[in-house]
mmCIF file of C-alpha atoms in Angstrom:
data_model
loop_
_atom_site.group_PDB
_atom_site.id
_atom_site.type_symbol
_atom_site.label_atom_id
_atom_site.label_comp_id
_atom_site.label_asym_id
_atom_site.label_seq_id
_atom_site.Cartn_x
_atom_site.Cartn_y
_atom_site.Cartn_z
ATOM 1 C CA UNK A 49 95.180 130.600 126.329
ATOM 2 C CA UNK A 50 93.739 132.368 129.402
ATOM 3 C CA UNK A 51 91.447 135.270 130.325
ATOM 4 C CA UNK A 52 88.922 136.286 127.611
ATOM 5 C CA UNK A 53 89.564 133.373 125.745
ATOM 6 C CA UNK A 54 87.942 130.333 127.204
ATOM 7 C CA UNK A 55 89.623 126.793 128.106
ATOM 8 C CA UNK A 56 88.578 123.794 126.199
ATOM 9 C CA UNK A 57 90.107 120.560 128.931
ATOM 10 C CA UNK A 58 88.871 117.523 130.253
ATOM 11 C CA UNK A 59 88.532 117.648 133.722
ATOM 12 C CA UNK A 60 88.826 115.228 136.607
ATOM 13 C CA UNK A 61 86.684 115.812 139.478
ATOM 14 C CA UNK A 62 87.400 113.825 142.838
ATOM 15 C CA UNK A 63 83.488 112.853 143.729
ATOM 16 C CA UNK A 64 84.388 113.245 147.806
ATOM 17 C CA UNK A 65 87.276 116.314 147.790
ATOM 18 C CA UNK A 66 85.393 118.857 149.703
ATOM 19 C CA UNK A 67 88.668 120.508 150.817
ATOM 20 C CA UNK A 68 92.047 121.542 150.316
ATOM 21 C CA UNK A 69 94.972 118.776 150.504
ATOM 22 C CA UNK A 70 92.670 115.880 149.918
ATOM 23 C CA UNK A 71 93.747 113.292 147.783
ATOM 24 C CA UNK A 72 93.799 112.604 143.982
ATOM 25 C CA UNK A 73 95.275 110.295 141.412
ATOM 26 C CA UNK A 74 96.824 110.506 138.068
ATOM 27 C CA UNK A 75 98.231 107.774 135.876
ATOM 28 C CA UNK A 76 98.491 105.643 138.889
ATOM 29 C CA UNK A 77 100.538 108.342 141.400
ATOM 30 C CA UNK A 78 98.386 109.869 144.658
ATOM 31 C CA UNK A 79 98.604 113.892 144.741
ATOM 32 C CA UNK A 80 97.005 116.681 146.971
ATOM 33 C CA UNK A 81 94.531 118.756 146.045
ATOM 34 C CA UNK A 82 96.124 122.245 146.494
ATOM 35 C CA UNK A 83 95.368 125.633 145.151
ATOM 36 C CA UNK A 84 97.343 126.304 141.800
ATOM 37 C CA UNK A 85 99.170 128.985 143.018
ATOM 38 C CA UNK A 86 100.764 126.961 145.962
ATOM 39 C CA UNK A 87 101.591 124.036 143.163
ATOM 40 C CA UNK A 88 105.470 125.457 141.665
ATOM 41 C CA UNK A 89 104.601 122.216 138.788
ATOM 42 C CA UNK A 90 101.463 123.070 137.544
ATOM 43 C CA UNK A 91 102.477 127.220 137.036
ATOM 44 C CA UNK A 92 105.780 125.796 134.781
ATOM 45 C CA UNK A 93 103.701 123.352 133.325
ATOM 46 C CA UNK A 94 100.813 125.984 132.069
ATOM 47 C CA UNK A 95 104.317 128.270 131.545
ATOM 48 C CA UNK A 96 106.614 126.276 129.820
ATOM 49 C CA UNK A 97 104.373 123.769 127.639
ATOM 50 C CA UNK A 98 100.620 125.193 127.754
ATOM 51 C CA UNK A 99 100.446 121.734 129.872
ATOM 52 C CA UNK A 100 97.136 121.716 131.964
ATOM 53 C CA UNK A 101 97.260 120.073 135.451
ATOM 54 C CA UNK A 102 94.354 118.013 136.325
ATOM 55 C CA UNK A 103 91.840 120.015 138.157
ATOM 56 C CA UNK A 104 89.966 118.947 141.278
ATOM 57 C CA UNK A 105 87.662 121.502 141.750
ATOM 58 C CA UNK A 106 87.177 125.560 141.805
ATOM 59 C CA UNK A 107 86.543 127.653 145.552
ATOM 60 C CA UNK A 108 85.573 131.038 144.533
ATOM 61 C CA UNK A 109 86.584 130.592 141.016
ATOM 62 C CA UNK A 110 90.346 130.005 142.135
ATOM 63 C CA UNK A 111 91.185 126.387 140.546
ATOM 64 C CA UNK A 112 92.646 123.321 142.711
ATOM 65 C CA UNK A 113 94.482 121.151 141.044
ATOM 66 C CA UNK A 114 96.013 117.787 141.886
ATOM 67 C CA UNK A 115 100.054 118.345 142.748
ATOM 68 C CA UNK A 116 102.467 115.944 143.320
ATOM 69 C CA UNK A 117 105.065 118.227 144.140
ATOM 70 C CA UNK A 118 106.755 116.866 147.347
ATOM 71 C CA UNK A 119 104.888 113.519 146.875
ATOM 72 C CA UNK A 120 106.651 110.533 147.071
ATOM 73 C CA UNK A 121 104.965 107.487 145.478
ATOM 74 C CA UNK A 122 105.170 104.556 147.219
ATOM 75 C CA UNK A 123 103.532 100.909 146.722
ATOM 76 C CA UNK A 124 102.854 100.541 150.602
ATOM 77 C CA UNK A 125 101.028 103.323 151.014
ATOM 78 C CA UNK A 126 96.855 102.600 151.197
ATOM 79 C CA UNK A 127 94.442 105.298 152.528
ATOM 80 C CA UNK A 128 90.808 105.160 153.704
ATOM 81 C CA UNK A 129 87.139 104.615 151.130
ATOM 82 C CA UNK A 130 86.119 107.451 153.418
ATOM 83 C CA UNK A 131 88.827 109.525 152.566
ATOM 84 C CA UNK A 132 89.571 109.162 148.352
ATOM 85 C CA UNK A 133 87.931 108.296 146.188
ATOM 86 C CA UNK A 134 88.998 107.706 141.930
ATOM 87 C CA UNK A 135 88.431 111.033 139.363
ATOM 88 C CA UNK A 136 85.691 110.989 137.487
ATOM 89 C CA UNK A 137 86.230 112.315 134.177
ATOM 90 C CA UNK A 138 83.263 114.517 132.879
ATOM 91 C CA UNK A 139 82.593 116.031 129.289
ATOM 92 C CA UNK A 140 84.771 119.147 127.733
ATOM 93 C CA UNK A 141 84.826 122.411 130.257
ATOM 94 C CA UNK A 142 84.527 125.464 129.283
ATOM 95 C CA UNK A 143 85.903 128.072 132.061
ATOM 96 C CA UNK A 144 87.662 131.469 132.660
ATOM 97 C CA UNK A 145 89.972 132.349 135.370
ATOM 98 C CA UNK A 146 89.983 136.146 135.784
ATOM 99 C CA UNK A 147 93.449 135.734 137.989
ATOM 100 C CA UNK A 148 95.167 134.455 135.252
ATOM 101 C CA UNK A 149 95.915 136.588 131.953
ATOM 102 C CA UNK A 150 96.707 135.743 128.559
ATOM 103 C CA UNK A 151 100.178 135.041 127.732
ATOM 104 C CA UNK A 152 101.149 138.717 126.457
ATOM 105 C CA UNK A 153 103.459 141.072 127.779
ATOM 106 C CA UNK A 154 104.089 144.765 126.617
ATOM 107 C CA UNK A 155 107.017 145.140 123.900
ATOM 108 C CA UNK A 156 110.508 145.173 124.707
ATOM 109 C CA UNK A 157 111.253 149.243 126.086
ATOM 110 C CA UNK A 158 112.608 151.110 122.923
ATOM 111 C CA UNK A 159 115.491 152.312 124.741
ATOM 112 C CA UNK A 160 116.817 148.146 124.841
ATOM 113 C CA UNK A 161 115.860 147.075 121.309
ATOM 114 C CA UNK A 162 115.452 148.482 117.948
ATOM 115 C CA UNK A 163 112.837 147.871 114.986
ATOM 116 C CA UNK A 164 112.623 145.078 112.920
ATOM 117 C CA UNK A 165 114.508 145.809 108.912
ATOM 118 C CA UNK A 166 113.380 142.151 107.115
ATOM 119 C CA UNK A 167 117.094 141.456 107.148
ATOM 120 C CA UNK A 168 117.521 137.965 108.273
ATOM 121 C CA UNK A 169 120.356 137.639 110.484
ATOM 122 C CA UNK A 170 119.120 141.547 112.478
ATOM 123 C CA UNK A 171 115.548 140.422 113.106
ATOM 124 C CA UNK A 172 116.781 136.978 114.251
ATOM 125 C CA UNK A 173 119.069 138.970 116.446
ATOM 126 C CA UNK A 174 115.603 140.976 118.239
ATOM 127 C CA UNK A 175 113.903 137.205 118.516
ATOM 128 C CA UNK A 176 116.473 135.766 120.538
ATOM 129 C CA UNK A 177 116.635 138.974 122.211
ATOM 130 C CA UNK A 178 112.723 139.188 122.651
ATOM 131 C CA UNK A 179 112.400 135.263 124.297
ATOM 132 C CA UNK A 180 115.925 135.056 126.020
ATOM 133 C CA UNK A 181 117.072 138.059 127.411
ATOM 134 C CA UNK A 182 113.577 139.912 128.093
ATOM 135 C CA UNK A 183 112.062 136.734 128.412
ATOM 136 C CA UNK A 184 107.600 136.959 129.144
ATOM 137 C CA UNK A 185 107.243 135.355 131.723
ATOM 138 C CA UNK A 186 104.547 134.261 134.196
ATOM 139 C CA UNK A 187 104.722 135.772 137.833
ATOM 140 C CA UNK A 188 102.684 136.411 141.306
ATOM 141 C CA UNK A 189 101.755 139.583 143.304
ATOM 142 C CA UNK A 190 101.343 140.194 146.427
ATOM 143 C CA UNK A 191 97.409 139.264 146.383
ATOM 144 C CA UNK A 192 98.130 135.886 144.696
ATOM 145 C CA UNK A 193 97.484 137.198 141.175
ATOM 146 C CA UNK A 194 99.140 135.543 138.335
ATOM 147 C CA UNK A 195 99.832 137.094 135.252
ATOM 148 C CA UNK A 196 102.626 137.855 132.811
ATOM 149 C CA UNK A 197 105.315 140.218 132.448
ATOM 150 C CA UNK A 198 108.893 140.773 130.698
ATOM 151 C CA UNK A 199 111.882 139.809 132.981
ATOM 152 C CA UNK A 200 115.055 141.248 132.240
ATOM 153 C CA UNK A 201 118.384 138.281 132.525
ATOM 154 C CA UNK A 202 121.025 140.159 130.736
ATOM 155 C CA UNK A 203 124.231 139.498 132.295
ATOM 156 C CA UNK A 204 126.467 141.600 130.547
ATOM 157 C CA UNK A 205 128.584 143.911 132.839
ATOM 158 C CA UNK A 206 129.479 146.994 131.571
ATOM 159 C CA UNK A 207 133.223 147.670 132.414
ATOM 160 C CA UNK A 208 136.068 150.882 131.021
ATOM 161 C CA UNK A 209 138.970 149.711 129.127
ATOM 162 C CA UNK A 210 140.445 146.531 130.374
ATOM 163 C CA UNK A 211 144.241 146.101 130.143
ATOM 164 C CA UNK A 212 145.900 142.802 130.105
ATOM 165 C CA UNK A 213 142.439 140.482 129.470
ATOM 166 C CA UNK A 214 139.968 139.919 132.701
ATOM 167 C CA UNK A 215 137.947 136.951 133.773
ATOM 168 C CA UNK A 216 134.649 136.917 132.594
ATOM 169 C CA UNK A 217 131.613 136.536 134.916
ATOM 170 C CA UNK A 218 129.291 133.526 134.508
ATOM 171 C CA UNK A 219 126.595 133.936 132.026
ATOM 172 C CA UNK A 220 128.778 137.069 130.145
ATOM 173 C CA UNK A 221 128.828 135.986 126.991
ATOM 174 C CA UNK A 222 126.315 132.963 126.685
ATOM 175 C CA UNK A 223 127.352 132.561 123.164
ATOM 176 C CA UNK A 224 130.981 131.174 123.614
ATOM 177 C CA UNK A 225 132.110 128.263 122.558
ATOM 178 C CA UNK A 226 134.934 126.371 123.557
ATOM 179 C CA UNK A 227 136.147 123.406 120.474
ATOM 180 C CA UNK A 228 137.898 120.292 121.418
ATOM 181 C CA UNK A 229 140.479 118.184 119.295
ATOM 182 C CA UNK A 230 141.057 113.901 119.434
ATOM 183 C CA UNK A 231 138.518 110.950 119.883
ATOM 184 C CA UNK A 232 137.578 109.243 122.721
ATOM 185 C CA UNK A 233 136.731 111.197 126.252
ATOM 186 C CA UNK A 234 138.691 112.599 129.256
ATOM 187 C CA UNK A 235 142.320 113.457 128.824
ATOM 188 C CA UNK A 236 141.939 112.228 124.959
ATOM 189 C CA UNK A 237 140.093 115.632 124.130
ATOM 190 C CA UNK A 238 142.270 118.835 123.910
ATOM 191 C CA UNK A 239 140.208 121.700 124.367
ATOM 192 C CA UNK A 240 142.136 124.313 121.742
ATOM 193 C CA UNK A 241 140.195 126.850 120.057
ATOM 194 C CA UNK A 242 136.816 129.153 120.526
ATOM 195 C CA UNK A 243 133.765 130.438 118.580
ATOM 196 C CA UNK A 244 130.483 131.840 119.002
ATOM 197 C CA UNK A 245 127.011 130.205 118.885
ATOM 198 C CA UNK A 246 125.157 131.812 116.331
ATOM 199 C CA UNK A 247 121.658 129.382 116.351
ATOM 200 C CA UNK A 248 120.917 126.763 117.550
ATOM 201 C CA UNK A 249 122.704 124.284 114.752
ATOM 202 C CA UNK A 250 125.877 126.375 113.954
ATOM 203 C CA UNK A 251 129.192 127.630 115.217
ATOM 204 C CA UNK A 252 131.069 130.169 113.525
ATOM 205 C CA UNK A 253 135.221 130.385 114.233
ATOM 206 C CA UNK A 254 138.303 130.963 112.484
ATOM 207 C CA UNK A 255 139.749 128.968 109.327
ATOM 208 C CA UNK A 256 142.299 128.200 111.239
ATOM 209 C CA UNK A 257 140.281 126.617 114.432
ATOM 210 C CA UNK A 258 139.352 123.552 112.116
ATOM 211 C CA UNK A 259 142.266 120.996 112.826
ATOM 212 C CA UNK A 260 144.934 120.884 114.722
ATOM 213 C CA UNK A 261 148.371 119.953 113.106
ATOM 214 C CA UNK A 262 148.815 117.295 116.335
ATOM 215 C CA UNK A 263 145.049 116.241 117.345
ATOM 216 C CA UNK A 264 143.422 116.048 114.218
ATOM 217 C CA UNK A 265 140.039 118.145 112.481
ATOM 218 C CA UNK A 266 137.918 119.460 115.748
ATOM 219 C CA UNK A 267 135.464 117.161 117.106
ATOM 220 C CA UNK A 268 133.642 118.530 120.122
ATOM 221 C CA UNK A 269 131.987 121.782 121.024
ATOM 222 C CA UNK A 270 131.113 122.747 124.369
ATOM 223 C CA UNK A 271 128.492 125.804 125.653
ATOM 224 C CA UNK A 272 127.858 127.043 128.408
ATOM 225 C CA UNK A 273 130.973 127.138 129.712
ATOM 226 C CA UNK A 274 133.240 129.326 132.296
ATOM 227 C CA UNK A 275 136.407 127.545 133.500
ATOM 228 C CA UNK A 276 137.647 124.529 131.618
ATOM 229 C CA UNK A 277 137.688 122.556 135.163
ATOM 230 C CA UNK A 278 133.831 122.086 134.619
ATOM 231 C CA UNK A 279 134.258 120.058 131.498
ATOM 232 C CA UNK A 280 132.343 116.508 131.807
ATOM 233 C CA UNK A 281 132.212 113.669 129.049
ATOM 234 C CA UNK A 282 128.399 113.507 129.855
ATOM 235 C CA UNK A 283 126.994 117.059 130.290
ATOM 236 C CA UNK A 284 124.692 118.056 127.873
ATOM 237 C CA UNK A 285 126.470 120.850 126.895
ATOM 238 C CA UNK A 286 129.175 118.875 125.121
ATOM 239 C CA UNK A 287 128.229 118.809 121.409
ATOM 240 C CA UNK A 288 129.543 116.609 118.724
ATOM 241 C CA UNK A 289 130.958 118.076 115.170
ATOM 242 C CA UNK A 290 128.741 117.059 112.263
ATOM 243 C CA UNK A 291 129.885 119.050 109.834
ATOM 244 C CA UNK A 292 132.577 121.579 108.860
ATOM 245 C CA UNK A 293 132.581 124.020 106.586
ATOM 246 C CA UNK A 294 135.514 126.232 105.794
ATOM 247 C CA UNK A 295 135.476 129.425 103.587
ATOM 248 C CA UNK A 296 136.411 128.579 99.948
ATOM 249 C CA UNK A 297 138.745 131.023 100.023
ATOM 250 C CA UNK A 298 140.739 130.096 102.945
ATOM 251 C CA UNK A 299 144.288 128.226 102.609
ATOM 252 C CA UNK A 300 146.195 127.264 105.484
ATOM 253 C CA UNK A 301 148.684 129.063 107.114
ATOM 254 C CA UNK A 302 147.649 132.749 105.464
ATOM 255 C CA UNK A 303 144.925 134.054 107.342
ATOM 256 C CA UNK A 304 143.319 135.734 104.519
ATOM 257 C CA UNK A 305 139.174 134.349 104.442
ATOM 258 C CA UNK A 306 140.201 132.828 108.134
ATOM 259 C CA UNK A 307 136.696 131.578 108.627
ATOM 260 C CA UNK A 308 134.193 128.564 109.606
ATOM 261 C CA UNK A 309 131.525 126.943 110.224
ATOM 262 C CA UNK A 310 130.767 124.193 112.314
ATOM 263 C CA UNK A 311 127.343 122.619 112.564
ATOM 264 C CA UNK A 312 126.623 120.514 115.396
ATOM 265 C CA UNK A 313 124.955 116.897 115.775
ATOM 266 C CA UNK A 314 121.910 118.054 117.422
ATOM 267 C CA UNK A 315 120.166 121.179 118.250
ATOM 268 C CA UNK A 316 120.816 123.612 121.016
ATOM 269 C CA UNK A 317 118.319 124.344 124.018
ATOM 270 C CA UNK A 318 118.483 127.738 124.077
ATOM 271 C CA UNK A 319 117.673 129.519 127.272
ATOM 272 C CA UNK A 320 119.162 132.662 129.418
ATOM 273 C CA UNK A 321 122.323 131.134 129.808
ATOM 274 C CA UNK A 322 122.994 130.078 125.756
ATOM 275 C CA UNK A 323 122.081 132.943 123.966
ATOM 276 C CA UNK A 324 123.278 133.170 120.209
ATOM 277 C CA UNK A 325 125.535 136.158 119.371
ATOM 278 C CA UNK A 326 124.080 138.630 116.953
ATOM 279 C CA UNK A 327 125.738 138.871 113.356
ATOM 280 C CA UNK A 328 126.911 142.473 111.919
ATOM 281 C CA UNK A 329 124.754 143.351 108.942
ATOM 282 C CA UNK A 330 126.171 146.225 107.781
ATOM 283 C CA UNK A 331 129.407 146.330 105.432
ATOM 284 C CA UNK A 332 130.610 149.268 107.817
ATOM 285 C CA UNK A 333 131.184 149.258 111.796
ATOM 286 C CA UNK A 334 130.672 151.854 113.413
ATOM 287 C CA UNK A 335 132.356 150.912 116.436
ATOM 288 C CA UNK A 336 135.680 151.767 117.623
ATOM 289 C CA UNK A 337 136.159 149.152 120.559
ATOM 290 C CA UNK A 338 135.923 145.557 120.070
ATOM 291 C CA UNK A 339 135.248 142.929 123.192
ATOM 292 C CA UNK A 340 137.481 139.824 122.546
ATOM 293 C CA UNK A 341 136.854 136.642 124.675
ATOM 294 C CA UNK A 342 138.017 133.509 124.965
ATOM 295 C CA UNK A 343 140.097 130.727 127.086
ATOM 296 C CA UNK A 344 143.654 131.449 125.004
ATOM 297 C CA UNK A 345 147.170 132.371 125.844
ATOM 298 C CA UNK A 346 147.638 134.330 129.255
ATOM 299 C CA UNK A 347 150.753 135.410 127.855
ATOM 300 C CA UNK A 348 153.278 135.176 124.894
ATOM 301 C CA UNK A 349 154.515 131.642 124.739
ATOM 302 C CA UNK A 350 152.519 131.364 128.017
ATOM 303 C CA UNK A 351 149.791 129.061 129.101
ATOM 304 C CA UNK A 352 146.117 128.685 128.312
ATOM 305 C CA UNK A 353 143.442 130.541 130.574
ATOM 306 C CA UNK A 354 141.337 127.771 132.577
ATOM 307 C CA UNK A 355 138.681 131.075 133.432
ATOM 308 C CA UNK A 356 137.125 132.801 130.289
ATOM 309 C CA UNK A 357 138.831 135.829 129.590
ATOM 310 C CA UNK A 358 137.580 139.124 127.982
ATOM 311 C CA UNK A 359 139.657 142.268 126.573
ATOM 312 C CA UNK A 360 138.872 145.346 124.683
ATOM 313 C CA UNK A 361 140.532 146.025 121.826
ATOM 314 C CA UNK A 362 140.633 149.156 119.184
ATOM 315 C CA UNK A 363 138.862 148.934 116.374
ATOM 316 C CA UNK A 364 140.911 151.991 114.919
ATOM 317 C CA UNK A 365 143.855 151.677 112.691
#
């Protein structure tokens, strides 16, 4: 925590760094002593794991830490007595830096988001919303001063009536998922069917997206995606099937209760660009245009789509 709250962290003082860039040591690998600002690792450090860089010393109550960005260790290299010397640790510090604020950021605006009912799946829905897509995040002005504020990475575009399906633009629909079909890797894997990421454990798709009457039950899910062409064996958006669970009601071929889920063998990082969708929680929609997407047929009898496609469809019968 920063700003009114003080710091509790061992520090590490260099006894002879009287200036900028001198050198320090941690675990073994030589740094510079640079302002924090002008170290990009310490700032996602503090940001991304509350991770405190070791600290060198204060000028004018700005810290400097030890970086090791664009440092390359190396077992030859020796420098002067006169010039380093090994940190010091001294006892618990307690400090405030008025240039760097708490972690808090004003609300999401109204006009993007909507309150809070106690209904599981809606609130959920406003979390992921609240940390991924109007993320609080730490910045910089102009005069150096760091502090946080709500960033906006919504990458929905907002397009009329599309005829015919249209690609979809990276980062669209960060929820898609496209299932694959056989063992093995490579060519052995038939990418089929779709579904949407709806947490970071579980897939929801159609009854009928379970098994294929040639390859077998589906076995691979992969996020993240826009055109089949960037499908690798070892990214780490290709997901094993753990578990599937179909709707009791559903029998193969009617289409009646033509729903599943899939849970996957590990959990999702979820970030900007894997975003669950949001689940309807109302018996009614109110809606009378739905967005399909998805990497299917390009035509009747024709081909799949290597891009991800999108299409609106009525909603009225």
């Amino acid at each position: 925590m920063f700003g009114a709250a003080p710091l509790r962290l061992m520090l590490a003082l260099c006894a002879l760094a009287s200036a900028t860039h001198d050198v320090c040591i941690k675990d073994g690998v030589f740094g510079t002593c640079v302002n924090i600002v002008n170290c990009p690792s310490a700032v996602a450090g503090i940001h991304k794991s509350h991770k405190m860089p070791k600290i060198c010393r204060f000028e004018q109550m700005e810290p400097i830490v030890c970086c090791f960005d664009n440092v390359r260790t190396s077992t030859a290299t020796t420098f002067s007595p006169k010039s380093f010397q090994e940190p010091t640790t001294i006892d618990d510090y307690d400090y405030y830096h008025e240039n760097i604020e708490e972690k808090t950021c004003k609300p999401v605006p109204p006009e993007l988001t909507a309150p809070r009912t106690g209904q599981k799946a809606w609130d959920k829905c406003l979390e992921y919303q609240e940390k991924l897509v109007y993320p609080c995040e730490m910045s910089q002005d102009l005069s150096s001063v760091t502090k946080w504020e709500r960033r906006t990475k919504c990458y929905r575009i907002a397009d009329g009536l599309i005829v015919g399906g249209k690609d979809a633009a990276k980062n669209e629909f960060s929820h898609m998922a496209l299932l694959g079909y056989g063992k093995g890797s490579g060519e052995n894997i038939h990418w089929l069917c779709g579904g949407s990421l709806i947490s970071d454990k579980f897939i929801l798709t159609a009854g009928h997206c379970i098994a294929d009457r040639i390859y077998g039950v589906v076995t691979f899910a992969y996020l993240n995606l826009l055109n089949r062409s960037e499908i690798a064996d070892n990214s780490p958006n290709k997901y094993g099937i753990k578990t599937i669970i179909k709707h009791p009601g559903y029998q193969s071929p009617n289409k009646y209760n033509d729903i599943a889920l899939l849970e996957l063998d590990r959990r999702v990082h979820l970030d900007e660009y894997t975003v669950p969708a949001c689940l309807p929680v109302s018996d009614h929609m109110k809606d009378d245009v739905a967005m399909a997407t998805g990497w299917g047929l390009t035509a009747y009898e024709g081909s799949t789509s290597n891009a991800l496609q999108k299409v609106r469809e009525s909603m009225k019968r």
